[in-house]
PDB file of C-alpha atoms and ligand atoms in Angstrom:
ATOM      1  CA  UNK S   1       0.000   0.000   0.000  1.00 75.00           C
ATOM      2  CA  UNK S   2       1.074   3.532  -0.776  1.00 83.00           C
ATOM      3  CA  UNK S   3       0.619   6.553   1.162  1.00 91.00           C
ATOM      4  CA  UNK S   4       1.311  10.065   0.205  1.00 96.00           C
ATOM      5  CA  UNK S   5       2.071  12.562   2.919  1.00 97.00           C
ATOM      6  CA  UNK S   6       1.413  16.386   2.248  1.00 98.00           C
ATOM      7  CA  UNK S   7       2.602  18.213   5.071  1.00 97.00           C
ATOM      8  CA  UNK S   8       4.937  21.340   5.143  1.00 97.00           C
ATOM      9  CA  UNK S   9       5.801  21.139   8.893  1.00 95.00           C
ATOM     10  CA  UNK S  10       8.667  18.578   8.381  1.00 95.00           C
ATOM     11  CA  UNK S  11       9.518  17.439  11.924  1.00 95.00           C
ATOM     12  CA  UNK S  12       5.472  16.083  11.654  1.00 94.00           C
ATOM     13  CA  UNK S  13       5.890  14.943   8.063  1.00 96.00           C
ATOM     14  CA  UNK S  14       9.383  12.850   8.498  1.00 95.00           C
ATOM     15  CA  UNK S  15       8.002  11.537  11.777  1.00 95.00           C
ATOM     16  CA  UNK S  16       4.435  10.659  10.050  1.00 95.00           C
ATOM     17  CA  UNK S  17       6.552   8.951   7.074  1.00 93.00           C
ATOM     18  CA  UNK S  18       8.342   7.050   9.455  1.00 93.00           C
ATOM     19  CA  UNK S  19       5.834   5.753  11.708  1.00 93.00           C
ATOM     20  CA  UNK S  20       3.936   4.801   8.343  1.00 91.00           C
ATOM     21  CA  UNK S  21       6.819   2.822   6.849  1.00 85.00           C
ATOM     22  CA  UNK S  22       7.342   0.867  10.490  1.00 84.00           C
ATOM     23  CA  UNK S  23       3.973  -0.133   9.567  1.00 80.00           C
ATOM     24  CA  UNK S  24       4.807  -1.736   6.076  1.00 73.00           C
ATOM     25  CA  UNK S  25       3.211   1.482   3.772  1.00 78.00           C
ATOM     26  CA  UNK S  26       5.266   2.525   0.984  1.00 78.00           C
ATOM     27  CA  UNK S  27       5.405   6.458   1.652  1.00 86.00           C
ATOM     28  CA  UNK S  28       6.222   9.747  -0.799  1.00 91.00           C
ATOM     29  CA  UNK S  29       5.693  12.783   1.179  1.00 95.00           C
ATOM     30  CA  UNK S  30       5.260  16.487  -0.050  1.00 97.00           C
ATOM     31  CA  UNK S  31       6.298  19.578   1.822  1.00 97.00           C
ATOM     32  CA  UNK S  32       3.938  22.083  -0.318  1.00 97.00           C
ATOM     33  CA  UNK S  33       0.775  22.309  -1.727  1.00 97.00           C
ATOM     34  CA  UNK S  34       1.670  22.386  -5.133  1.00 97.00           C
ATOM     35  CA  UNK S  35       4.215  19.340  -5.207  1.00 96.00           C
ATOM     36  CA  UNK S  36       1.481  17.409  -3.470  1.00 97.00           C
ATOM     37  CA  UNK S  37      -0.963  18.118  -6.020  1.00 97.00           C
ATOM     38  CA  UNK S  38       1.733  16.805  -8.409  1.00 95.00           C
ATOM     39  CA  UNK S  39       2.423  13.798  -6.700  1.00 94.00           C
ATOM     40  CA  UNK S  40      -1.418  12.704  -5.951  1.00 95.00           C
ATOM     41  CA  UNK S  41      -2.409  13.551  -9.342  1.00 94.00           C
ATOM     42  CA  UNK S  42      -0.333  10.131 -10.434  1.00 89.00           C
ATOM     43  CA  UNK S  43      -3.553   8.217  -9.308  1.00 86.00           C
ATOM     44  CA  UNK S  44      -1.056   6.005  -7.800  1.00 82.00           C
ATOM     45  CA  UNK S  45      -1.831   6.574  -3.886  1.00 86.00           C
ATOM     46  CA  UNK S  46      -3.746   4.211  -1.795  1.00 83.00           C
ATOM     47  CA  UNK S  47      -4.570   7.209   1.007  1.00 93.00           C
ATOM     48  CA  UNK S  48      -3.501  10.973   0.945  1.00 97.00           C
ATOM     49  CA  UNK S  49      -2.598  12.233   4.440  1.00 98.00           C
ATOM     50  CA  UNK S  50      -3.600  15.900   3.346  1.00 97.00           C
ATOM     51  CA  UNK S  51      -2.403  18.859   5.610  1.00 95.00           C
ATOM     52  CA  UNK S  52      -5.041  22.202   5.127  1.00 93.00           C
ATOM     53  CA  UNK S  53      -2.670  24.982   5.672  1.00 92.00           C
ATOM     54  CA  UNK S  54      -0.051  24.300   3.243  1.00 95.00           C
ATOM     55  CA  UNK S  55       2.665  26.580   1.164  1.00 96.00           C
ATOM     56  CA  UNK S  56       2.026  27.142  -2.165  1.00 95.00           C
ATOM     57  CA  UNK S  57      -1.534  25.720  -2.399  1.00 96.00           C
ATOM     58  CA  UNK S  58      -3.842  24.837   0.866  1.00 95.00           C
ATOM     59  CA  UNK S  59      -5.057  21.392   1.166  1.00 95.00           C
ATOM     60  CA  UNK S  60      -8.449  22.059   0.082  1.00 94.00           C
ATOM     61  CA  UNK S  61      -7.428  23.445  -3.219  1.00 96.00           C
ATOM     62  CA  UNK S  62      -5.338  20.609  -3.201  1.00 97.00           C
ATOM     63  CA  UNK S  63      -8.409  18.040  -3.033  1.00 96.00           C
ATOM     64  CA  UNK S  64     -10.637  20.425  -4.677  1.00 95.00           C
ATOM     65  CA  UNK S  65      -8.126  20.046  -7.804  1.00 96.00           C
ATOM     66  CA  UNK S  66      -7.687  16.212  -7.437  1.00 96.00           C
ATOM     67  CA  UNK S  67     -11.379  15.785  -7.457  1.00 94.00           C
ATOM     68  CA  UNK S  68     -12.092  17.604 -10.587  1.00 94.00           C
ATOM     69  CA  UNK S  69      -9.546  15.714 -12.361  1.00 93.00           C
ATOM     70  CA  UNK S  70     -11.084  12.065 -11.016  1.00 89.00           C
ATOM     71  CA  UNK S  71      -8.659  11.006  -8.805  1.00 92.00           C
ATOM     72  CA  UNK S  72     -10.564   9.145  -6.381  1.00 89.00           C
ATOM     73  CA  UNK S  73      -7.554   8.329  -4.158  1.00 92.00           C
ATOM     74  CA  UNK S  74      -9.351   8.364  -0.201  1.00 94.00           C
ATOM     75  CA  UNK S  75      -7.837  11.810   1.408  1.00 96.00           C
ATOM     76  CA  UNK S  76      -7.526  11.790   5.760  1.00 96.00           C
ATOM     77  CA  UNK S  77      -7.131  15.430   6.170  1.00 94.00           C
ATOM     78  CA  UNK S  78      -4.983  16.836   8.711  1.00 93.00           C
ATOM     79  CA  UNK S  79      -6.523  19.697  10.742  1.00 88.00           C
ATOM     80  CA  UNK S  80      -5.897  22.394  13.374  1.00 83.00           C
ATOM     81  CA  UNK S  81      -8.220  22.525  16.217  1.00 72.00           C
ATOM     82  CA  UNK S  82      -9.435  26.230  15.177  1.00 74.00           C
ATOM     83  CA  UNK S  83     -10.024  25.340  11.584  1.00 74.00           C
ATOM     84  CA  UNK S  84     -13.806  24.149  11.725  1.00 76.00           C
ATOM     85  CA  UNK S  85     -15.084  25.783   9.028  1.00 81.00           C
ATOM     86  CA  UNK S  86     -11.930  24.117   7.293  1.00 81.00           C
ATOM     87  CA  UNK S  87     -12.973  20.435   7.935  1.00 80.00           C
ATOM     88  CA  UNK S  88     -16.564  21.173   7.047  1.00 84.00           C
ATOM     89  CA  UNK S  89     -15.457  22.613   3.888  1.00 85.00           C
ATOM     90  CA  UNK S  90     -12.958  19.664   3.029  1.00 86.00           C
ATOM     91  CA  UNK S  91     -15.429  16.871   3.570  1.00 86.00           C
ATOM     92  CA  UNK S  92     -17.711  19.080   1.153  1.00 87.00           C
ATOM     93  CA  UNK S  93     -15.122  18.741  -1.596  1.00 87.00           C
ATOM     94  CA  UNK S  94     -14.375  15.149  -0.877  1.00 89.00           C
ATOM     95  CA  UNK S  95     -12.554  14.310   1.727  1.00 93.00           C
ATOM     96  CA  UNK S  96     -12.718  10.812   3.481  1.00 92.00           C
ATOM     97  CA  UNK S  97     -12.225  11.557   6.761  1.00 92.00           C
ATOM     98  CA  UNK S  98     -10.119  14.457   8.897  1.00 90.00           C
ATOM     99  CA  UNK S  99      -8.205  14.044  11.545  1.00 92.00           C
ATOM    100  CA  UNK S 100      -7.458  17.067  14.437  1.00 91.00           C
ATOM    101  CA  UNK S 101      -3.844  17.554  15.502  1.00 89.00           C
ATOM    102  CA  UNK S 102      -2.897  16.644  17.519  1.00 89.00           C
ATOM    103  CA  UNK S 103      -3.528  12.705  17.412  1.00 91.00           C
ATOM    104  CA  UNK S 104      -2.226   9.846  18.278  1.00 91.00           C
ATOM    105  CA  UNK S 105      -0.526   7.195  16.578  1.00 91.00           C
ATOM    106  CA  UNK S 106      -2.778   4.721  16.768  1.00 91.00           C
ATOM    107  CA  UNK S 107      -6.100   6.661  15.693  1.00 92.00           C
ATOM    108  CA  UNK S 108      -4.140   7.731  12.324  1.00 94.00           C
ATOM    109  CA  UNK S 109      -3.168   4.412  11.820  1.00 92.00           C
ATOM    110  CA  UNK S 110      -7.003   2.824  12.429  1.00 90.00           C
ATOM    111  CA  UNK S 111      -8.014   5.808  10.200  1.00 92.00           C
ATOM    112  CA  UNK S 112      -6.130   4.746   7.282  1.00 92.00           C
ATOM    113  CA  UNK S 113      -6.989   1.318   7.612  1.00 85.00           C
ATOM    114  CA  UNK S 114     -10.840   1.960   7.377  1.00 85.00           C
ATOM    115  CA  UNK S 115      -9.706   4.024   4.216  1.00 88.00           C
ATOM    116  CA  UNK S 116      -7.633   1.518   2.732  1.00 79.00           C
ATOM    117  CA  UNK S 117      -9.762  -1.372   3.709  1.00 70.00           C
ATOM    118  CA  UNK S 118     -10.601  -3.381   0.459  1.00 51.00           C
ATOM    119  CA  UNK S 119     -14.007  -3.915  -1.419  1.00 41.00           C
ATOM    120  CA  UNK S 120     -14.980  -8.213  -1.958  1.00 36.00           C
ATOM    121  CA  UNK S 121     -13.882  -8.756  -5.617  1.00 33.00           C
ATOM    122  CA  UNK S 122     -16.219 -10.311  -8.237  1.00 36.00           C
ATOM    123  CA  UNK S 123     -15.358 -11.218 -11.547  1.00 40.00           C
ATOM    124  CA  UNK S 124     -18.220  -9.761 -13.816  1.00 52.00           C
ATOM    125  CA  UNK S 125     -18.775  -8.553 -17.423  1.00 54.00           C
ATOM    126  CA  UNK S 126     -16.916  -5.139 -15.944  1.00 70.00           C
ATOM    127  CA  UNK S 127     -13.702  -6.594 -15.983  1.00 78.00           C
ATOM    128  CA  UNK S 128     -11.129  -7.229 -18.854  1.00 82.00           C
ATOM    129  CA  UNK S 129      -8.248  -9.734 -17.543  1.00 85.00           C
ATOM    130  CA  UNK S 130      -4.994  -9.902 -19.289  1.00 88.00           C
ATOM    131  CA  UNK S 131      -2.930 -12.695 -18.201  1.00 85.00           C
ATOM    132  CA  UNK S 132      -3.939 -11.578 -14.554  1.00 88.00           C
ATOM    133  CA  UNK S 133      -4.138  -8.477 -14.821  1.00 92.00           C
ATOM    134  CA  UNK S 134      -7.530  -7.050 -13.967  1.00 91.00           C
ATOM    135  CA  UNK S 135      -9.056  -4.097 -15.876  1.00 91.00           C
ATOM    136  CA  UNK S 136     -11.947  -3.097 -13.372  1.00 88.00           C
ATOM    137  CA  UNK S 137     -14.944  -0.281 -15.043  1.00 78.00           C
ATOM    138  CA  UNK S 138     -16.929   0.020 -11.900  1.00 78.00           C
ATOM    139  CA  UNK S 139     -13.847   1.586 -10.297  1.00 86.00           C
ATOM    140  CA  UNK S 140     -11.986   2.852 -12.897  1.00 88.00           C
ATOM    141  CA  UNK S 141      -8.796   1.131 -12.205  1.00 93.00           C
ATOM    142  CA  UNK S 142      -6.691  -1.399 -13.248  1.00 94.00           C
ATOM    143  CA  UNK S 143      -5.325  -4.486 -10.883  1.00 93.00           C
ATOM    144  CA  UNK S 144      -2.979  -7.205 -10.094  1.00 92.00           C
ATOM    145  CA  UNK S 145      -2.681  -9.603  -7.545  1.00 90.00           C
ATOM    146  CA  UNK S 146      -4.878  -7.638  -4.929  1.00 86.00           C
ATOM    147  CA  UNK S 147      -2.769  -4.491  -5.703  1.00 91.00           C
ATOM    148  CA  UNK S 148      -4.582  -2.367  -7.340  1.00 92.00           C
ATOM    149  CA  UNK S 149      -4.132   1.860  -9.222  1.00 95.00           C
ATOM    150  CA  UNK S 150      -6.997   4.075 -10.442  1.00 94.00           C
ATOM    151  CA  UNK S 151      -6.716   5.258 -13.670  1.00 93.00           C
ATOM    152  CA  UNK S 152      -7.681   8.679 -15.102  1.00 91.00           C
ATOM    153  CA  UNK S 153     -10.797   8.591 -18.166  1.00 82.00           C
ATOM    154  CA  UNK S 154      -7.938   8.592 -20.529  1.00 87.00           C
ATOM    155  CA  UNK S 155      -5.635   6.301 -19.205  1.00 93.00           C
ATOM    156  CA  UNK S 156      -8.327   4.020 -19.061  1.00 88.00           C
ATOM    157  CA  UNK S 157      -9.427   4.195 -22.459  1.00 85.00           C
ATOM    158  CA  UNK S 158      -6.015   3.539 -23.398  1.00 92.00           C
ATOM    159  CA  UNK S 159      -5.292   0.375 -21.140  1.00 92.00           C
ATOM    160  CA  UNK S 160      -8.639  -0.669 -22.339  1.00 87.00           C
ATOM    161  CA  UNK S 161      -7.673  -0.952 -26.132  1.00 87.00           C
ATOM    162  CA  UNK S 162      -4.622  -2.389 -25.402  1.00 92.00           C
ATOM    163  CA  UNK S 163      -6.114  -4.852 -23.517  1.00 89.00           C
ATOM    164  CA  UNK S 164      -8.695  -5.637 -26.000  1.00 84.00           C
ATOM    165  CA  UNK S 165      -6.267  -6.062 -28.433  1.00 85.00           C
ATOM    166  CA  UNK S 166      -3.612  -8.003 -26.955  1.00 84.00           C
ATOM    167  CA  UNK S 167      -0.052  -8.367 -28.640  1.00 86.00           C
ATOM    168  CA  UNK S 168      -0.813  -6.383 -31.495  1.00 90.00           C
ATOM    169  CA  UNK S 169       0.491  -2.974 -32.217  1.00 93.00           C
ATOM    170  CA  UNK S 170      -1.868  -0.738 -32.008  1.00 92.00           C
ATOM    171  CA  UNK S 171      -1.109   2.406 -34.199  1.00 92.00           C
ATOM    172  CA  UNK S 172      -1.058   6.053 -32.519  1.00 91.00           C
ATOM    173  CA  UNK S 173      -3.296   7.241 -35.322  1.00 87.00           C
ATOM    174  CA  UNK S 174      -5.939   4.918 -34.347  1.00 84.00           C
ATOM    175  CA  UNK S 175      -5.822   5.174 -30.507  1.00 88.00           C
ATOM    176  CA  UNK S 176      -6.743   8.967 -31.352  1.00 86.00           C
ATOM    177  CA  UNK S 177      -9.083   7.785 -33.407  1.00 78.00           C
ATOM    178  CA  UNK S 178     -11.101   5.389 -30.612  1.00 78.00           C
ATOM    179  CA  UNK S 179     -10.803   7.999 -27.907  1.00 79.00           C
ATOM    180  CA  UNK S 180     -10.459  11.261 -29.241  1.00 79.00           C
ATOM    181  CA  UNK S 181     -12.637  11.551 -32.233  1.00 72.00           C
ATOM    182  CA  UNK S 182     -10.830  12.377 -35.710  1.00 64.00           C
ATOM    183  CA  UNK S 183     -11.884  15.933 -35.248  1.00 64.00           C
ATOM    184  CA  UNK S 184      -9.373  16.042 -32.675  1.00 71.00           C
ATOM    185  CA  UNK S 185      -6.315  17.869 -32.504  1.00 77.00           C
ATOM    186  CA  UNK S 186      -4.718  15.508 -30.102  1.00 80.00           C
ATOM    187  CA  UNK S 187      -0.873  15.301 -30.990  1.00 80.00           C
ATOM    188  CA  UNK S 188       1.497  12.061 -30.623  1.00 78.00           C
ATOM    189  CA  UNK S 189       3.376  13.337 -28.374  1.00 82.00           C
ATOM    190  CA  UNK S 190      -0.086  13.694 -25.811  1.00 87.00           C
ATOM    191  CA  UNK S 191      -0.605  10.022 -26.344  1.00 90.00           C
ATOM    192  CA  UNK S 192       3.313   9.501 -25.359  1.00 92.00           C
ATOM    193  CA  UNK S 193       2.501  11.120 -22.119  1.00 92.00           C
ATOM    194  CA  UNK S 194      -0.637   9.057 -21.223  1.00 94.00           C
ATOM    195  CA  UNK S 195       1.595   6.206 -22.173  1.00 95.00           C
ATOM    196  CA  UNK S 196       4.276   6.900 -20.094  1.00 95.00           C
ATOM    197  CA  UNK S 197       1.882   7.372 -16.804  1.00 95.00           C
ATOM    198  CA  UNK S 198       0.333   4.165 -17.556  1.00 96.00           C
ATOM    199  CA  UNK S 199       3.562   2.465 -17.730  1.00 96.00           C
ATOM    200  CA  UNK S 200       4.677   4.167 -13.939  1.00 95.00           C
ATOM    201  CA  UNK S 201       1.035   3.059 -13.008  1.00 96.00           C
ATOM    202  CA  UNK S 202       1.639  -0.970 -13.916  1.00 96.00           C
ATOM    203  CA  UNK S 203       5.127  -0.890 -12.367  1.00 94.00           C
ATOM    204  CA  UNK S 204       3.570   1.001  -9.066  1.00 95.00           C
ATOM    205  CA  UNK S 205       1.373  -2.429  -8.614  1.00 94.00           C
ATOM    206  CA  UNK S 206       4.204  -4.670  -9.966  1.00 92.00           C
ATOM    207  CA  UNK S 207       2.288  -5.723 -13.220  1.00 93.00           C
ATOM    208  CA  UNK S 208       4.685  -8.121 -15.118  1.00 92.00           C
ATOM    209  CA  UNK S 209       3.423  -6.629 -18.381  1.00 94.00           C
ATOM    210  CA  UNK S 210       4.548  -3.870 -19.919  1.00 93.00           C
ATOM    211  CA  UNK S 211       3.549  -1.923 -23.107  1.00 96.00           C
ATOM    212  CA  UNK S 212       6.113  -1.793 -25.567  1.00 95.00           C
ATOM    213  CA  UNK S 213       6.981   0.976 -27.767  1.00 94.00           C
ATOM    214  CA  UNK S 214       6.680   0.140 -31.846  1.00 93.00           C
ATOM    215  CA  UNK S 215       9.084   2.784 -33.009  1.00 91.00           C
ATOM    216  CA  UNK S 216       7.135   5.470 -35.115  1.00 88.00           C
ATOM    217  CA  UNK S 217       4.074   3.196 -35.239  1.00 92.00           C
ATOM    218  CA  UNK S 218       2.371   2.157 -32.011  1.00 94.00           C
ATOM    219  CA  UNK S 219       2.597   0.134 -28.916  1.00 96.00           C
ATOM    220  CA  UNK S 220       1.539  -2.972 -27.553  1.00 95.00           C
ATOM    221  CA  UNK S 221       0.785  -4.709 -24.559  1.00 94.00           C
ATOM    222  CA  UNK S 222       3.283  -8.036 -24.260  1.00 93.00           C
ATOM    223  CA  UNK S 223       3.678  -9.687 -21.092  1.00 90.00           C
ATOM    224  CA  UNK S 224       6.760  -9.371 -19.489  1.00 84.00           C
ATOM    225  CA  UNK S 225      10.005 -11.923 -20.379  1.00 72.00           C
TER     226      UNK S 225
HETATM  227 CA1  LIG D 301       0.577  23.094   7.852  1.00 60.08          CA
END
């Protein structure tokens, strides 16, 4: 499981991180608003721990930003006993859950666990398996071996083609084509960069498949050698 931490105070951060990793989490953390936005925007984060008052860009912002783009990642928000109006706000944007500094260990641990906790799986029409690897609608995300990353619209689109079409290069022209429109302006190079946050996406849940590159043609999905 992966946790991001967004917190600018960095005694609480590192200290946060750590207590996290003694409890087998894989953790990034953020000291700013902004680089937090960054990192969560990856899709790639089990739980946020999400500071409000942060440098940069507050924590609400933060969410606000994350939720518009469909990143569905559960947030804990961190807040400070005056900030009421704060926490109300958050949990209107879509927060999980907030937590008031400061806390103890053990509550932000429990916390994270109810956030993390996962939903019974069930093989239905909604999935698309390759080799293992689990291509889930209902959630939008894409999984393997009980590890599992949410995937932006896009991404998704993409991963589903590939999927569909399994070991065959699939040219650029026509993945524009089957999820932009023709109309569309879309250039290579945007595909590329869907391409390359899918690819960071299947190695963050240890996929052994990996989409290959067909030089000035396409890619493909091949399972790993
Ligand atoms: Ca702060």
């Amino acid at each position: 499981m992966k946790i991001l931490v967004v917190e600018d105070e960095m005694q609480l951060a590192d200290a946060l991180s750590e207590i996290l990793k003694r409890n087998m989490y894989s953790v990034d953390t953020s000291y700013d608003g902004i680089s937090g936005l960054d990192n969560a925007m990856t899709g790639i984060y089990d739980c946020i721990v999400l500071d409000i008052m942060l440098p940069g860009m507050n924590g609400i912002d933060v969410l606000r930003n994350l939720r518009a783009n469909k990143v569905n990642s559960p947030v804990l928000l961190l807040t400070a006993r005056s900030e009421v109006e704060d926490k109300i706000n958050g949990l209107d944007c879509g927060a999980d859950d907030y937590l008031t500094k400061p806390f103890i260990t053990g509550e932000l641990l429990a916390r994270i666990r109810a956030l993390t906790r996962r939903k019974g799986e069930i093989v239905d029409d909604n999935k698309l398996d390759f080799n293992g690897l689990m291509l889930n609608k209902d959630t939008c995300s894409v999984m393997w071996e009980g590890n599992d990353v949410k995937l932006s619209l896009k991404e998704f689109q993409i991963m589903e083609l590939l999927i569909s079409n399994p070991r065959r290069i699939l040219p650029k022209e026509r993945i524009i084509e089957k999820i932009w429109g023709y109309e569309s302006d879309v250039e290579y190079n945007n595909i590329e960069v869907y391409i390359s946050f899918l690819r960071k996406k299947l190695a963050s849940i240890s996929a052994p498949v990996q989409i290959k590159t067909a030089r000035g043609i396409g890619y493909s999905l091949e399972q790993e050698e």
